[in-house]
Amino acid sequence: MTQHSQWIAYTDGASRGNPGKAAYAFVLLGPGGEVYQEAECLGTQTNNQAEYAALLNALRRAAELGISALEIRSDSELMVKQMMGIYQVKNADLRDLFLEAKRAAATLSGPISYVHVRREANKLADSLCNDALDGKPRSRPNPGEAAREMQTLPTAAFAAASVYPAGLLQTLETALGEVRSGAPLTTEGLARRLAPYLKPGP
């Protein structure tokens, strides 16, 4: 795994009821096409608490995997601007999570930045989060095992990411998630999504 190279983390948290049944998810994308993803239920929490849980777990996992520089991308404007120091953290429960996230961020040796993105740009983490809420959480590998996999024998997802652009994998993951949720997907529609990643034949 490349050290001191920037990774990107897409994070998402959701609560059905706010407060209600909550879950978090995040996806780490490496500069060499590496992909690590995680999703888990949290019990009863608010949306904002779940968003912070996603950030906190992404930061902790990044540290465990030896990632130094990280760009956090989230569709939670509140969380992003609080971490950037633009918004104050007035809620007591969020303040504790905010301070935990700051401490976790400090364990990474490289720079950390925060970017607010539209929900459409965060579809993979959003899909993982909804799967967890629906009782279909993705496996959560042991951090030590994950690190060894990323350094030696890759998982199928890691191997695919080494060959194909992360954007292509995210596009396919999103399409599969839509099909699982019952949305129609035509061949023409899928072809349009894949077009940016396909090269014309000779």
mmCIF file of C-alpha atoms in Angstrom:
data_model
loop_
_atom_site.group_PDB
_atom_site.id
_atom_site.type_symbol
_atom_site.label_atom_id
_atom_site.label_comp_id
_atom_site.label_asym_id
_atom_site.label_seq_id
_atom_site.Cartn_x
_atom_site.Cartn_y
_atom_site.Cartn_z
ATOM 1 C CA MET A 1 0.000 0.000 0.000
ATOM 2 C CA THR A 2 1.390 3.404 -0.922
ATOM 3 C CA GLN A 3 2.324 5.441 2.136
ATOM 4 C CA HIS A 4 1.901 9.232 2.298
ATOM 5 C CA SER A 5 -0.357 9.222 -0.763
ATOM 6 C CA GLN A 6 -3.830 10.652 -0.468
ATOM 7 C CA TRP A 7 -6.779 8.333 -0.122
ATOM 8 C CA ILE A 8 -10.426 9.324 -0.448
ATOM 9 C CA ALA A 9 -13.092 8.319 2.063
ATOM 10 C CA TYR A 10 -16.786 8.491 1.205
ATOM 11 C CA THR A 11 -18.789 8.393 4.442
ATOM 12 C CA ASP A 12 -22.505 8.169 5.149
ATOM 13 C CA GLY A 13 -24.760 7.757 8.161
ATOM 14 C CA ALA A 14 -28.531 7.348 8.286
ATOM 15 C CA SER A 15 -31.303 7.053 10.856
ATOM 16 C CA ARG A 16 -34.823 5.846 10.156
ATOM 17 C CA GLY A 17 -36.874 7.865 12.597
ATOM 18 C CA ASN A 18 -34.244 10.439 13.612
ATOM 19 C CA PRO A 19 -33.689 9.249 16.240
ATOM 20 C CA GLY A 20 -34.300 5.674 15.206
ATOM 21 C CA LYS A 21 -32.603 2.613 13.789
ATOM 22 C CA ALA A 22 -29.271 3.875 12.485
ATOM 23 C CA ALA A 23 -26.265 2.669 10.526
ATOM 24 C CA TYR A 24 -23.016 3.989 9.124
ATOM 25 C CA ALA A 25 -20.936 3.137 6.074
ATOM 26 C CA PHE A 26 -17.745 4.289 4.455
ATOM 27 C CA VAL A 27 -15.634 3.467 1.410
ATOM 28 C CA LEU A 28 -11.886 4.052 1.269
ATOM 29 C CA LEU A 29 -10.404 4.487 -2.215
ATOM 30 C CA GLY A 30 -6.635 4.345 -2.608
ATOM 31 C CA PRO A 31 -4.420 6.117 -5.158
ATOM 32 C CA GLY A 32 -3.581 2.763 -6.727
ATOM 33 C CA GLY A 33 -7.205 1.672 -7.097
ATOM 34 C CA GLU A 34 -7.445 -0.010 -3.681
ATOM 35 C CA VAL A 35 -10.958 -0.303 -2.249
ATOM 36 C CA TYR A 36 -11.977 -0.930 1.367
ATOM 37 C CA GLN A 37 -15.586 -0.674 2.482
ATOM 38 C CA GLU A 38 -17.452 -1.156 5.741
ATOM 39 C CA ALA A 39 -21.030 -0.846 7.004
ATOM 40 C CA GLU A 40 -22.619 -1.598 10.354
ATOM 41 C CA CYS A 41 -25.805 -0.965 12.335
ATOM 42 C CA LEU A 42 -25.591 1.345 15.353
ATOM 43 C CA GLY A 43 -28.848 0.907 17.242
ATOM 44 C CA THR A 44 -30.944 3.999 17.980
ATOM 45 C CA GLN A 45 -29.244 7.256 17.001
ATOM 46 C CA THR A 46 -29.922 10.491 15.132
ATOM 47 C CA ASN A 47 -28.849 11.182 11.552
ATOM 48 C CA ASN A 48 -26.072 13.480 12.714
ATOM 49 C CA GLN A 49 -24.778 10.959 15.239
ATOM 50 C CA ALA A 50 -24.705 8.314 12.501
ATOM 51 C CA GLU A 51 -22.815 10.675 10.180
ATOM 52 C CA TYR A 52 -20.179 11.193 12.858
ATOM 53 C CA ALA A 53 -20.004 7.441 13.483
ATOM 54 C CA ALA A 54 -19.198 6.951 9.793
ATOM 55 C CA LEU A 55 -16.464 9.573 9.929
ATOM 56 C CA LEU A 56 -15.011 8.253 13.173
ATOM 57 C CA ASN A 57 -14.864 4.656 11.969
ATOM 58 C CA ALA A 58 -13.371 5.703 8.621
ATOM 59 C CA LEU A 59 -10.610 7.630 10.403
ATOM 60 C CA ARG A 60 -9.882 4.766 12.786
ATOM 61 C CA ARG A 61 -9.793 2.217 9.986
ATOM 62 C CA ALA A 62 -7.539 4.457 7.905
ATOM 63 C CA ALA A 63 -5.083 4.640 10.796
ATOM 64 C CA GLU A 64 -5.193 0.856 11.282
ATOM 65 C CA LEU A 65 -4.503 0.323 7.580
ATOM 66 C CA GLY A 66 -1.525 2.665 7.624
ATOM 67 C CA ILE A 67 -3.143 5.410 5.546
ATOM 68 C CA SER A 68 -1.593 8.802 6.231
ATOM 69 C CA ALA A 69 -3.286 11.392 3.990
ATOM 70 C CA LEU A 70 -7.052 11.378 3.587
ATOM 71 C CA GLU A 71 -9.776 13.428 1.910
ATOM 72 C CA ILE A 72 -13.159 12.926 3.575
ATOM 73 C CA ARG A 73 -16.180 13.319 1.297
ATOM 74 C CA SER A 74 -19.636 13.433 2.883
ATOM 75 C CA ASP A 75 -23.094 14.703 1.995
ATOM 76 C CA SER A 76 -23.509 15.933 5.594
ATOM 77 C CA GLU A 77 -22.881 19.662 5.323
ATOM 78 C CA LEU A 78 -23.209 20.041 9.089
ATOM 79 C CA MET A 79 -20.514 17.497 9.891
ATOM 80 C CA VAL A 80 -18.130 18.693 7.188
ATOM 81 C CA LYS A 81 -18.358 22.342 8.206
ATOM 82 C CA GLN A 82 -18.068 21.496 11.886
ATOM 83 C CA MET A 83 -14.883 19.514 11.218
ATOM 84 C CA MET A 84 -13.575 22.424 9.131
ATOM 85 C CA GLY A 85 -14.289 24.848 11.965
ATOM 86 C CA ILE A 86 -16.894 26.809 10.002
ATOM 87 C CA TYR A 87 -19.840 25.734 12.168
ATOM 88 C CA GLN A 88 -19.850 25.516 15.954
ATOM 89 C CA VAL A 89 -20.775 22.234 17.632
ATOM 90 C CA LYS A 90 -23.602 23.211 19.951
ATOM 91 C CA ASN A 91 -25.206 19.810 20.565
ATOM 92 C CA ALA A 92 -23.633 18.055 23.571
ATOM 93 C CA ASP A 93 -23.903 14.559 22.086
ATOM 94 C CA LEU A 94 -22.334 15.693 18.820
ATOM 95 C CA ARG A 95 -19.602 17.569 20.674
ATOM 96 C CA ASP A 96 -18.319 14.329 22.189
ATOM 97 C CA LEU A 97 -18.308 12.651 18.759
ATOM 98 C CA PHE A 98 -16.681 15.719 17.219
ATOM 99 C CA LEU A 99 -13.852 15.598 19.761
ATOM 100 C CA GLU A 100 -13.410 11.857 19.201
ATOM 101 C CA ALA A 101 -13.172 12.452 15.449
ATOM 102 C CA LYS A 102 -10.602 15.194 15.978
ATOM 103 C CA ARG A 103 -8.509 12.850 18.114
ATOM 104 C CA ALA A 104 -8.806 10.078 15.530
ATOM 105 C CA ALA A 105 -7.797 12.470 12.745
ATOM 106 C CA ALA A 106 -4.720 13.484 14.726
ATOM 107 C CA THR A 107 -3.431 9.892 14.604
ATOM 108 C CA LEU A 108 -2.914 10.140 10.839
ATOM 109 C CA SER A 109 0.492 11.543 9.972
ATOM 110 C CA GLY A 110 -0.524 13.244 6.719
ATOM 111 C CA PRO A 111 -2.986 16.002 5.842
ATOM 112 C CA ILE A 112 -6.736 15.496 6.194
ATOM 113 C CA SER A 113 -9.295 17.540 4.262
ATOM 114 C CA TYR A 114 -13.089 17.612 4.286
ATOM 115 C CA VAL A 115 -15.325 18.082 1.246
ATOM 116 C CA HIS A 116 -19.099 18.421 1.171
ATOM 117 C CA VAL A 117 -20.560 16.541 -1.810
ATOM 118 C CA ARG A 118 -24.065 16.104 -3.171
ATOM 119 C CA ARG A 119 -25.852 12.906 -2.225
ATOM 120 C CA GLU A 120 -25.657 11.725 -5.842
ATOM 121 C CA ALA A 121 -21.867 11.730 -5.544
ATOM 122 C CA ASN A 122 -22.022 9.548 -2.436
ATOM 123 C CA LYS A 123 -24.146 6.699 -3.803
ATOM 124 C CA LEU A 124 -21.857 3.807 -2.897
ATOM 125 C CA ALA A 125 -21.600 4.688 0.802
ATOM 126 C CA ASP A 126 -25.321 5.481 0.822
ATOM 127 C CA SER A 127 -26.118 2.070 -0.693
ATOM 128 C CA LEU A 128 -23.948 0.285 1.870
ATOM 129 C CA CYS A 129 -25.638 2.195 4.680
ATOM 130 C CA ASN A 130 -29.112 1.269 3.462
ATOM 131 C CA ASP A 131 -28.080 -2.370 3.094
ATOM 132 C CA ALA A 132 -27.036 -2.361 6.753
ATOM 133 C CA LEU A 133 -30.360 -0.824 7.776
ATOM 134 C CA ASP A 134 -32.170 -3.468 5.726
ATOM 135 C CA GLY A 135 -30.333 -6.231 7.558
ATOM 136 C CA LYS A 136 -27.822 -6.891 4.799
ATOM 137 C CA PRO A 137 -24.564 -5.509 6.241
ATOM 138 C CA ARG A 138 -21.389 -6.166 4.312
ATOM 139 C CA SER A 139 -18.756 -8.190 6.099
ATOM 140 C CA ARG A 140 -16.503 -6.248 8.440
ATOM 141 C CA PRO A 141 -13.021 -7.751 8.106
ATOM 142 C CA ASN A 142 -10.500 -7.754 10.903
ATOM 143 C CA PRO A 143 -8.270 -4.671 10.390
ATOM 144 C CA GLY A 144 -5.075 -6.711 10.628
ATOM 145 C CA GLU A 145 -6.329 -9.197 8.064
ATOM 146 C CA ALA A 146 -7.484 -6.369 5.799
ATOM 147 C CA ALA A 147 -4.066 -4.730 5.956
ATOM 148 C CA ARG A 148 -2.338 -8.003 5.081
ATOM 149 C CA GLU A 149 -4.725 -8.572 2.186
ATOM 150 C CA MET A 150 -4.041 -5.108 0.809
ATOM 151 C CA GLN A 151 -0.276 -5.671 1.036
ATOM 152 C CA THR A 152 -0.118 -9.278 -0.217
ATOM 153 C CA LEU A 153 -2.898 -11.374 -1.737
ATOM 154 C CA PRO A 154 -5.796 -9.096 -2.674
ATOM 155 C CA THR A 155 -9.486 -9.855 -2.279
ATOM 156 C CA ALA A 156 -11.620 -10.067 -5.421
ATOM 157 C CA ALA A 157 -12.742 -6.459 -4.961
ATOM 158 C CA PHE A 158 -9.157 -5.318 -4.450
ATOM 159 C CA ALA A 159 -7.973 -7.240 -7.511
ATOM 160 C CA ALA A 160 -10.721 -5.717 -9.621
ATOM 161 C CA ALA A 161 -9.843 -2.268 -8.344
ATOM 162 C CA SER A 162 -6.241 -2.823 -9.386
ATOM 163 C CA VAL A 163 -7.371 -3.363 -12.979
ATOM 164 C CA TYR A 164 -10.449 -1.194 -13.347
ATOM 165 C CA PRO A 165 -10.958 2.452 -12.334
ATOM 166 C CA ALA A 166 -12.654 2.939 -8.958
ATOM 167 C CA GLY A 167 -15.311 5.021 -10.717
ATOM 168 C CA LEU A 168 -16.278 2.027 -12.855
ATOM 169 C CA LEU A 169 -16.619 -0.217 -9.808
ATOM 170 C CA GLN A 170 -18.718 2.408 -8.057
ATOM 171 C CA THR A 171 -20.962 2.727 -11.128
ATOM 172 C CA LEU A 172 -21.515 -1.035 -11.237
ATOM 173 C CA GLU A 173 -22.118 -1.202 -7.476
ATOM 174 C CA THR A 174 -24.708 1.561 -7.717
ATOM 175 C CA ALA A 175 -26.482 -0.153 -10.618
ATOM 176 C CA LEU A 176 -26.574 -3.467 -8.751
ATOM 177 C CA GLY A 177 -27.950 -1.735 -5.670
ATOM 178 C CA GLU A 178 -30.742 -0.207 -7.722
ATOM 179 C CA VAL A 179 -31.625 -3.580 -9.219
ATOM 180 C CA ARG A 180 -31.716 -5.157 -5.753
ATOM 181 C CA SER A 181 -34.106 -2.441 -4.613
ATOM 182 C CA GLY A 182 -36.445 -3.205 -7.526
ATOM 183 C CA ALA A 183 -35.545 -0.322 -9.845
ATOM 184 C CA PRO A 184 -35.635 -1.148 -13.584
ATOM 185 C CA LEU A 185 -32.303 -1.206 -15.413
ATOM 186 C CA THR A 186 -32.169 -1.413 -19.199
ATOM 187 C CA THR A 187 -29.201 -2.416 -21.319
ATOM 188 C CA GLU A 188 -29.202 1.048 -22.883
ATOM 189 C CA GLY A 189 -29.239 2.710 -19.473
ATOM 190 C CA LEU A 190 -26.320 0.613 -18.232
ATOM 191 C CA ALA A 191 -24.392 1.265 -21.450
ATOM 192 C CA ARG A 192 -24.747 5.026 -20.946
ATOM 193 C CA ARG A 193 -23.329 4.736 -17.435
ATOM 194 C CA LEU A 194 -20.390 2.621 -18.562
ATOM 195 C CA ALA A 195 -19.613 4.688 -21.674
ATOM 196 C CA PRO A 196 -17.073 6.993 -19.948
ATOM 197 C CA TYR A 197 -14.974 3.952 -18.981
ATOM 198 C CA LEU A 198 -15.079 2.101 -22.308
ATOM 199 C CA LYS A 199 -12.516 2.612 -25.030
ATOM 200 C CA PRO A 200 -13.520 2.268 -28.695
ATOM 201 C CA GLY A 201 -12.196 -0.789 -30.486
ATOM 202 C CA PRO A 202 -9.380 -0.580 -33.070
#
